[in-house]
Amino acid sequence: MSVLRDALYDAAYRFRKSKLWGKICDTQIFAIKLPDGEYGYVSIVRMAGNDYAIAIFVGEVGFNGYRRVLYHHDEFSDFEIVISQDCMQLCYSAKDYMLSDELKEAQAYMRKNNIRIDGDNTYPKFMRIRPNCTPWKIDTAKDAMALIKAAEVSILLSDRIDEVGAQALGLNKIDKDTKNVSLFDVVDGELKICGLAPVPGDKEITYEYVKTTNQTTIDAVRNLPKSGIWDAQLVRIPHSCRSSPNEAAYYPQILIMFNEEDKNFLPMSLMEGVNPDPQIILWDYAKCWRSENFYPKEIRCVDELTYAYLKDFSEKTDVLISLYKGDISAFHHAKEHFFYRLSDPAFEEAVKEMEKMAELALKMPFDVFRKLPDEMIQTLHASLNFLPEDLAKRLEKRLGRL
């Protein structure tokens, strides 16, 4: 990768001089052909201030992720759509926003090649963005080569636009009806126009229904009394977690259950891992209802993903379930408030208090613990969502003995 890393930096500094982002906009997409036969769809992004980037969306999956950002967002789904992106990106960053190994590598390349650049955002970052994860550094030769090719084409394209203009090169803004975009290559150091590349069709997202495979999960709630109508959505929270320092952080999932009548949430836990096992999600779901000592009469799913997760389990436990098409604004406002609490400094202090309370509860003799008031036991159950993993597991184990 060391030779490729040098090639990445070389292309990045030459692209910065090209100033292509001032000549075309991010919807004037063009394509390159990658070694594996896939098309890479390239967007030259100009953001606020002096921020700019090359983004490559590979194949149908990558391009449809880009298309969703353009056309399929709304105020309640923007975050989920943005983190569904699957692409590679060359951008530029200030020193303070670089990882330590990235900064050392960039500074070493600049010293070696006697490069001095003034101004903001002078350090290149080569990023791989995967669905439901934070951006991470490019770490495969395949991705590095794709990014180098996109940069080389972009550099030459900038010069050609100066000569003939963007329209003459077929660099038109795409829209919902666009079928093809211009395809470019670099041959013997020259820009080659290779015709047109087909744009993938707008593919609707579908979800496989989750079959409940654990009878214990079903038995956990089968005989509970039923009460209330609950709105449900499986969401990613806008606060990342990291399983290892050597991999990208991820946005964890949580199943939000909200009763509009009494404004209550079911105290579900955050799921570990970028793609948690659906059976684990269902088990946690059943366990939470069992701890509440009742089960909903009706579940209204906010979206198709949640419906796919809960349909089979609900039918097997005799609960009415629907993909709800009515007014769910109360649910969305409650969800936003829930997310706000997670980022509120006052809430962070409250979490520290929860940790102290949990530690105290674990130190109590069990005979004393079991006599705690019901309100305190309910608070301890609710705190499981926000405690550090090890502390939450120990407290959950003790609560399970009640």
Coordinates of C-alpha atoms in Angstrom, one line a residue:
M1 CA 0.0 0.0 0.0
S2 CA 3.0 2.4 0.5
V3 CA 3.4 3.0 -3.3
L4 CA -0.4 3.5 -3.6
R5 CA -0.4 5.9 -0.6
D6 CA 2.2 8.1 -2.4
A7 CA 0.1 8.0 -5.5
L8 CA -3.0 9.0 -3.5
Y9 CA -1.2 12.0 -2.0
D10 CA 0.3 13.0 -5.4
A11 CA -3.2 12.9 -7.0
A12 CA -4.8 14.7 -4.0
Y13 CA -2.4 17.7 -4.2
R14 CA -2.7 17.9 -8.0
F15 CA -6.5 17.8 -7.8
R16 CA -6.4 20.6 -5.2
K17 CA -4.7 22.8 -7.8
S18 CA -7.2 21.9 -10.5
K19 CA -10.1 23.7 -8.7
L20 CA -12.6 21.5 -10.6
W21 CA -15.2 22.1 -7.8
G22 CA -15.5 25.7 -9.1
K23 CA -16.3 24.6 -12.7
I24 CA -19.0 21.9 -12.1
C25 CA -21.4 21.1 -9.4
D26 CA -22.0 18.0 -7.4
T27 CA -24.9 16.8 -9.6
Q28 CA -22.9 17.0 -12.8
I29 CA -22.0 13.3 -12.3
F30 CA -19.5 11.5 -14.6
A31 CA -18.4 7.8 -14.6
I32 CA -15.1 5.9 -14.7
K33 CA -14.7 2.2 -15.3
L34 CA -13.1 0.3 -12.5
P35 CA -10.8 -2.8 -12.9
D36 CA -13.5 -5.2 -11.7
G37 CA -15.9 -4.0 -14.5
E38 CA -18.1 -1.9 -12.2
Y39 CA -18.8 1.7 -12.9
G40 CA -17.8 4.4 -10.4
Y41 CA -20.0 7.4 -10.4
V42 CA -18.0 10.5 -9.5
S43 CA -19.4 13.6 -7.8
I44 CA -17.3 16.7 -7.3
V45 CA -18.6 18.2 -4.1
R46 CA -18.4 21.8 -3.1
M47 CA -19.5 22.3 0.5
A48 CA -19.7 25.4 2.7
G49 CA -16.6 27.6 2.9
N50 CA -13.5 26.1 1.5
D51 CA -14.6 22.5 1.8
Y52 CA -14.5 20.3 -1.4
A53 CA -14.2 16.6 -2.2
I54 CA -14.3 13.9 -4.7
A55 CA -16.9 11.2 -3.9
I56 CA -17.2 7.9 -5.8
F57 CA -20.3 5.8 -5.6
V58 CA -19.7 2.3 -7.0
G59 CA -22.3 0.4 -8.9
E60 CA -26.0 0.1 -8.3
V61 CA -25.7 0.1 -4.5
G62 CA -23.5 3.1 -4.3
F63 CA -25.4 5.2 -6.8
N64 CA -28.8 4.4 -5.3
G65 CA -27.4 5.6 -1.9
Y66 CA -26.5 8.9 -3.6
R67 CA -29.9 9.1 -5.3
R68 CA -31.7 8.7 -1.9
V69 CA -29.8 11.7 -0.5
L70 CA -31.0 13.8 -3.6
Y71 CA -34.6 12.7 -3.8
H72 CA -35.9 10.6 -1.0
H73 CA -35.3 12.4 2.2
D74 CA -37.7 14.2 4.6
E75 CA -37.3 15.9 8.0
F76 CA -37.7 12.6 9.9
S77 CA -35.4 10.4 7.8
D78 CA -32.5 12.6 6.8
F79 CA -30.0 11.1 9.3
E80 CA -30.9 7.5 8.4
I81 CA -30.5 8.3 4.7
V82 CA -27.2 10.1 5.1
I83 CA -25.6 7.2 7.0
S84 CA -26.8 4.7 4.5
Q85 CA -24.1 6.0 2.0
D86 CA -21.6 3.5 0.5
C87 CA -18.8 5.4 -1.1
M88 CA -15.2 6.5 -1.2
Q89 CA -14.1 10.1 -0.7
L90 CA -11.1 12.3 -1.1
C91 CA -11.5 15.5 1.0
Y92 CA -9.3 18.0 2.8
S93 CA -9.1 18.7 6.5
A94 CA -7.5 21.0 9.0
K95 CA -4.7 19.6 11.1
D96 CA -6.8 19.3 14.2
Y97 CA -9.3 17.0 12.5
M98 CA -6.7 14.4 11.3
L99 CA -6.1 11.1 13.0
S100 CA -2.6 10.9 14.4
D101 CA -1.4 8.3 11.9
E102 CA -3.0 10.2 9.0
L103 CA -1.3 13.5 10.1
K104 CA 2.1 11.8 10.4
E105 CA 1.8 10.2 6.9
A106 CA 0.6 13.5 5.3
Q107 CA 3.4 15.5 6.9
A108 CA 6.0 12.9 5.9
Y109 CA 4.8 13.0 2.3
M110 CA 4.9 16.9 2.3
R111 CA 8.5 16.9 3.7
K112 CA 9.6 14.3 1.2
N113 CA 8.2 16.2 -1.8
N114 CA 8.9 19.7 -0.5
I115 CA 5.2 20.6 -0.5
R116 CA 4.1 23.7 1.3
I117 CA 0.4 24.8 1.2
D118 CA -1.1 27.7 3.0
G119 CA -4.8 28.2 3.9
D120 CA -7.5 26.1 5.5
N121 CA -8.0 22.4 5.1
T122 CA -4.7 21.6 3.6
Y123 CA -4.4 17.9 4.6
P124 CA -5.9 15.2 2.3
K125 CA -8.1 12.5 3.8
F126 CA -8.9 9.3 2.0
M127 CA -12.0 7.9 3.4
R128 CA -14.2 4.8 3.0
I129 CA -17.8 5.4 4.0
R130 CA -19.8 2.3 4.7
P131 CA -23.5 2.1 5.6
N132 CA -24.3 2.9 9.3
C133 CA -20.7 3.7 10.1
T134 CA -18.6 6.8 10.6
P135 CA -16.0 7.5 7.8
W136 CA -12.8 5.4 8.0
K137 CA -9.5 5.6 6.3
I138 CA -9.0 3.8 2.9
D139 CA -7.4 0.5 3.8
T140 CA -7.5 -1.6 0.6
A141 CA -5.6 -1.4 -2.6
K142 CA -8.9 -1.7 -4.6
D143 CA -10.4 1.4 -3.0
A144 CA -7.1 3.3 -3.2
M145 CA -6.9 2.6 -7.0
A146 CA -10.5 3.7 -7.6
L147 CA -9.9 7.0 -5.8
I148 CA -6.6 7.6 -7.7
K149 CA -8.3 7.0 -11.0
A150 CA -11.2 9.4 -10.1
A151 CA -8.7 12.1 -9.1
E152 CA -6.6 11.6 -12.3
V153 CA -9.7 11.9 -14.5
S154 CA -10.9 14.9 -12.5
I155 CA -7.5 16.7 -13.0
L156 CA -7.5 16.3 -16.7
L157 CA -11.2 17.0 -16.9
S158 CA -10.6 20.4 -15.3
D159 CA -8.2 21.4 -18.1
R160 CA -10.6 20.2 -20.8
I161 CA -13.5 22.1 -19.4
D162 CA -11.3 25.3 -19.6
E163 CA -10.9 24.5 -23.4
V164 CA -14.4 23.4 -24.5
G165 CA -16.8 23.9 -21.5
A166 CA -18.6 21.4 -19.4
Q167 CA -21.7 21.1 -21.7
A168 CA -19.5 20.0 -24.6
L169 CA -18.3 17.1 -22.5
G170 CA -21.8 16.0 -21.6
L171 CA -21.5 17.1 -18.0
N172 CA -25.1 17.9 -17.4
K173 CA -26.9 18.0 -14.1
I174 CA -28.6 14.6 -13.4
D175 CA -32.3 14.3 -12.5
K176 CA -34.7 11.5 -11.8
D177 CA -35.0 10.8 -15.5
T178 CA -31.3 10.6 -16.3
K179 CA -30.4 7.4 -18.1
N180 CA -26.7 7.9 -18.9
V181 CA -23.7 10.0 -17.9
S182 CA -20.4 10.7 -19.6
L183 CA -17.7 8.0 -19.2
F184 CA -14.0 9.0 -19.0
D185 CA -10.7 7.3 -18.8
V186 CA -7.0 8.2 -18.8
V187 CA -4.9 6.7 -21.6
D188 CA -1.2 7.6 -21.9
G189 CA -1.7 10.6 -19.6
E190 CA -4.5 12.0 -21.7
L191 CA -8.2 12.3 -21.0
K192 CA -10.2 9.9 -23.2
I193 CA -14.0 10.2 -23.7
C194 CA -15.4 6.7 -23.8
G195 CA -19.0 7.4 -24.5
L196 CA -21.8 6.9 -22.0
A197 CA -22.2 4.8 -18.8
P198 CA -25.8 3.7 -17.9
V199 CA -27.2 5.1 -14.7
P200 CA -28.7 2.4 -12.4
G201 CA -32.5 2.4 -12.1
D202 CA -34.1 3.7 -8.9
K203 CA -34.4 0.5 -7.0
E204 CA -36.9 0.3 -4.2
I205 CA -35.6 -0.9 -0.8
T206 CA -37.2 -4.1 0.3
Y207 CA -36.8 -6.0 3.6
E208 CA -36.9 -9.7 4.4
Y209 CA -39.4 -10.7 7.1
V210 CA -37.7 -11.9 10.2
K211 CA -38.9 -15.3 11.4
T212 CA -38.8 -15.7 15.2
T213 CA -36.7 -18.9 15.6
N214 CA -36.5 -19.0 19.5
Q215 CA -39.5 -20.4 21.2
T216 CA -38.2 -19.0 24.5
T217 CA -38.6 -15.5 23.1
I218 CA -42.2 -16.1 22.3
D219 CA -42.9 -17.8 25.7
A220 CA -41.5 -14.8 27.5
V221 CA -44.5 -12.6 26.6
R222 CA -47.2 -15.1 25.7
N223 CA -49.2 -15.0 29.0
L224 CA -48.6 -11.3 29.8
P225 CA -51.7 -9.0 30.1
K226 CA -52.1 -6.8 27.1
S227 CA -52.5 -3.0 27.3
G228 CA -52.2 0.0 25.0
I229 CA -51.4 1.0 21.4
W230 CA -47.7 1.4 20.8
D231 CA -45.9 3.0 17.9
A232 CA -42.6 1.3 16.9
Q233 CA -39.5 2.1 14.9
L234 CA -36.1 0.5 14.7
V235 CA -33.7 3.4 14.3
R236 CA -30.0 4.3 14.4
I237 CA -29.1 6.8 17.0
P238 CA -26.9 9.8 16.1
H239 CA -24.2 8.9 18.5
S240 CA -21.5 6.5 17.4
C241 CA -19.9 3.5 19.2
R242 CA -16.7 1.8 18.5
S243 CA -16.1 -2.0 18.9
S244 CA -12.3 -1.7 18.2
P245 CA -9.8 1.2 17.8
N246 CA -8.8 -0.5 14.5
E247 CA -12.2 -0.2 12.7
A248 CA -14.8 2.4 12.0
A249 CA -17.3 3.4 14.7
Y250 CA -20.9 2.5 14.0
Y251 CA -24.3 4.1 14.8
P252 CA -26.1 1.6 17.0
Q253 CA -29.7 0.5 16.6
I254 CA -32.5 0.8 19.1
L255 CA -36.1 -0.2 18.9
I256 CA -38.1 2.7 20.0
M257 CA -41.6 1.9 21.4
F258 CA -43.8 4.8 22.3
N259 CA -47.3 5.0 23.8
E260 CA -48.9 8.3 22.7
E261 CA -51.7 8.1 25.3
D262 CA -49.5 8.1 28.4
K263 CA -46.2 9.4 26.7
N264 CA -44.2 6.3 27.8
F265 CA -41.2 4.7 26.1
L266 CA -40.4 1.0 26.5
P267 CA -36.9 0.9 28.0
M268 CA -35.1 -1.0 25.2
S269 CA -31.3 -1.4 25.1
L270 CA -28.9 -0.2 22.4
M271 CA -27.8 -3.1 20.2
E272 CA -24.1 -3.9 19.9
G273 CA -22.5 -4.1 16.4
V274 CA -23.2 -2.5 13.1
N275 CA -25.6 -5.2 12.0
P276 CA -27.0 -7.0 15.1
D277 CA -28.6 -10.4 14.9
P278 CA -32.4 -9.9 14.5
Q279 CA -33.0 -12.7 17.0
I280 CA -31.1 -10.8 19.6
I281 CA -33.2 -7.7 19.0
L282 CA -36.4 -9.7 19.3
W283 CA -35.1 -11.4 22.6
D284 CA -34.3 -8.0 24.1
Y285 CA -37.7 -6.7 22.9
A286 CA -39.5 -9.6 24.6
K287 CA -37.4 -9.3 27.8
C288 CA -38.3 -5.6 28.1
W289 CA -42.0 -6.3 27.9
R290 CA -41.6 -9.1 30.5
S291 CA -39.9 -6.7 32.9
E292 CA -42.8 -4.3 32.4
N293 CA -45.2 -7.1 33.2
F294 CA -47.5 -6.4 30.3
Y295 CA -47.6 -6.5 26.5
P296 CA -49.2 -4.2 23.9
K297 CA -52.6 -4.9 22.5
E298 CA -51.6 -3.2 19.2
I299 CA -48.4 -2.2 17.5
R300 CA -48.2 0.4 14.8
C301 CA -45.0 0.2 12.8
V302 CA -43.7 3.5 11.5
D303 CA -41.8 2.0 8.6
E304 CA -41.4 -1.2 6.6
L305 CA -38.1 -2.2 8.2
T306 CA -39.8 -2.3 11.7
Y307 CA -42.8 -4.1 10.3
A308 CA -40.5 -6.7 8.7
Y309 CA -38.8 -7.3 12.1
L310 CA -42.0 -7.5 14.3
K311 CA -44.7 -8.9 12.1
D312 CA -44.0 -12.6 12.6
F313 CA -43.3 -12.3 16.3
S314 CA -46.5 -10.2 16.8
E315 CA -48.6 -12.7 15.0
K316 CA -47.2 -15.6 17.0
T317 CA -48.0 -13.7 20.2
D318 CA -51.5 -12.7 19.2
V319 CA -50.9 -9.0 18.9
L320 CA -52.5 -6.8 16.2
I321 CA -49.7 -5.2 14.1
S322 CA -49.9 -2.9 11.1
L323 CA -47.7 -0.7 8.9
Y324 CA -49.3 2.5 10.1
K325 CA -50.1 5.2 7.5
G326 CA -51.9 7.6 9.8
D327 CA -50.6 10.7 11.6
I328 CA -47.4 9.8 13.5
S329 CA -46.1 13.3 14.2
A330 CA -46.4 12.7 17.9
F331 CA -44.1 9.7 17.7
H332 CA -41.5 11.6 15.6
H333 CA -41.5 14.5 18.0
A334 CA -41.1 12.1 20.9
K335 CA -38.2 10.4 19.1
E336 CA -36.5 13.7 18.5
H337 CA -36.8 14.6 22.2
F338 CA -35.3 11.2 23.0
F339 CA -32.3 11.9 20.7
Y340 CA -31.9 15.4 22.2
R341 CA -31.7 13.9 25.7
L342 CA -28.9 11.7 24.6
S343 CA -26.8 14.8 23.5
D344 CA -27.8 17.2 26.3
P345 CA -25.0 18.0 28.8
A346 CA -27.6 17.8 31.6
F347 CA -28.5 14.3 30.4
E348 CA -24.8 13.3 30.6
E349 CA -24.8 14.4 34.2
A350 CA -28.0 12.3 34.7
V351 CA -26.2 9.3 33.2
K352 CA -23.4 9.7 35.7
E353 CA -26.0 9.7 38.5
M354 CA -27.5 6.5 37.0
E355 CA -24.1 4.9 37.1
K356 CA -23.7 5.8 40.8
M357 CA -27.2 4.5 41.5
A358 CA -26.4 1.2 39.7
E359 CA -23.2 0.7 41.5
L360 CA -24.9 1.2 44.8
A361 CA -27.7 -1.2 43.9
L362 CA -25.1 -3.9 43.0
K363 CA -23.3 -3.5 46.3
M364 CA -26.5 -4.0 48.3
P365 CA -27.2 -7.4 49.8
F366 CA -29.8 -9.1 47.6
D367 CA -32.4 -9.2 50.5
V368 CA -32.2 -5.4 50.7
F369 CA -32.2 -5.0 46.9
R370 CA -35.3 -7.0 46.4
K371 CA -37.2 -4.7 48.8
L372 CA -36.5 -1.5 46.9
P373 CA -39.6 0.4 45.9
D374 CA -41.2 -0.5 42.5
E375 CA -40.5 3.0 41.2
M376 CA -36.7 2.6 41.9
I377 CA -36.7 -0.8 40.2
Q378 CA -38.4 0.7 37.1
T379 CA -35.8 3.4 37.1
L380 CA -33.0 0.9 37.2
H381 CA -34.5 -1.0 34.3
A382 CA -34.7 2.2 32.3
S383 CA -31.1 3.1 33.0
L384 CA -29.9 -0.1 31.3
N385 CA -30.1 1.8 28.0
F386 CA -27.5 4.3 29.0
L387 CA -25.0 2.6 31.3
P388 CA -21.6 1.3 30.2
E389 CA -21.9 -2.2 28.8
D390 CA -20.2 -4.1 31.6
L391 CA -22.2 -2.2 34.3
A392 CA -25.5 -2.7 32.4
K393 CA -24.9 -6.5 32.1
R394 CA -24.2 -6.9 35.8
L395 CA -27.3 -4.8 36.8
E396 CA -29.4 -6.6 34.3
K397 CA -28.4 -10.0 35.7
R398 CA -29.3 -8.8 39.3
L399 CA -32.7 -7.4 38.1
G400 CA -33.3 -10.7 36.3
R401 CA -33.3 -12.5 39.7
L402 CA -36.3 -10.5 41.0

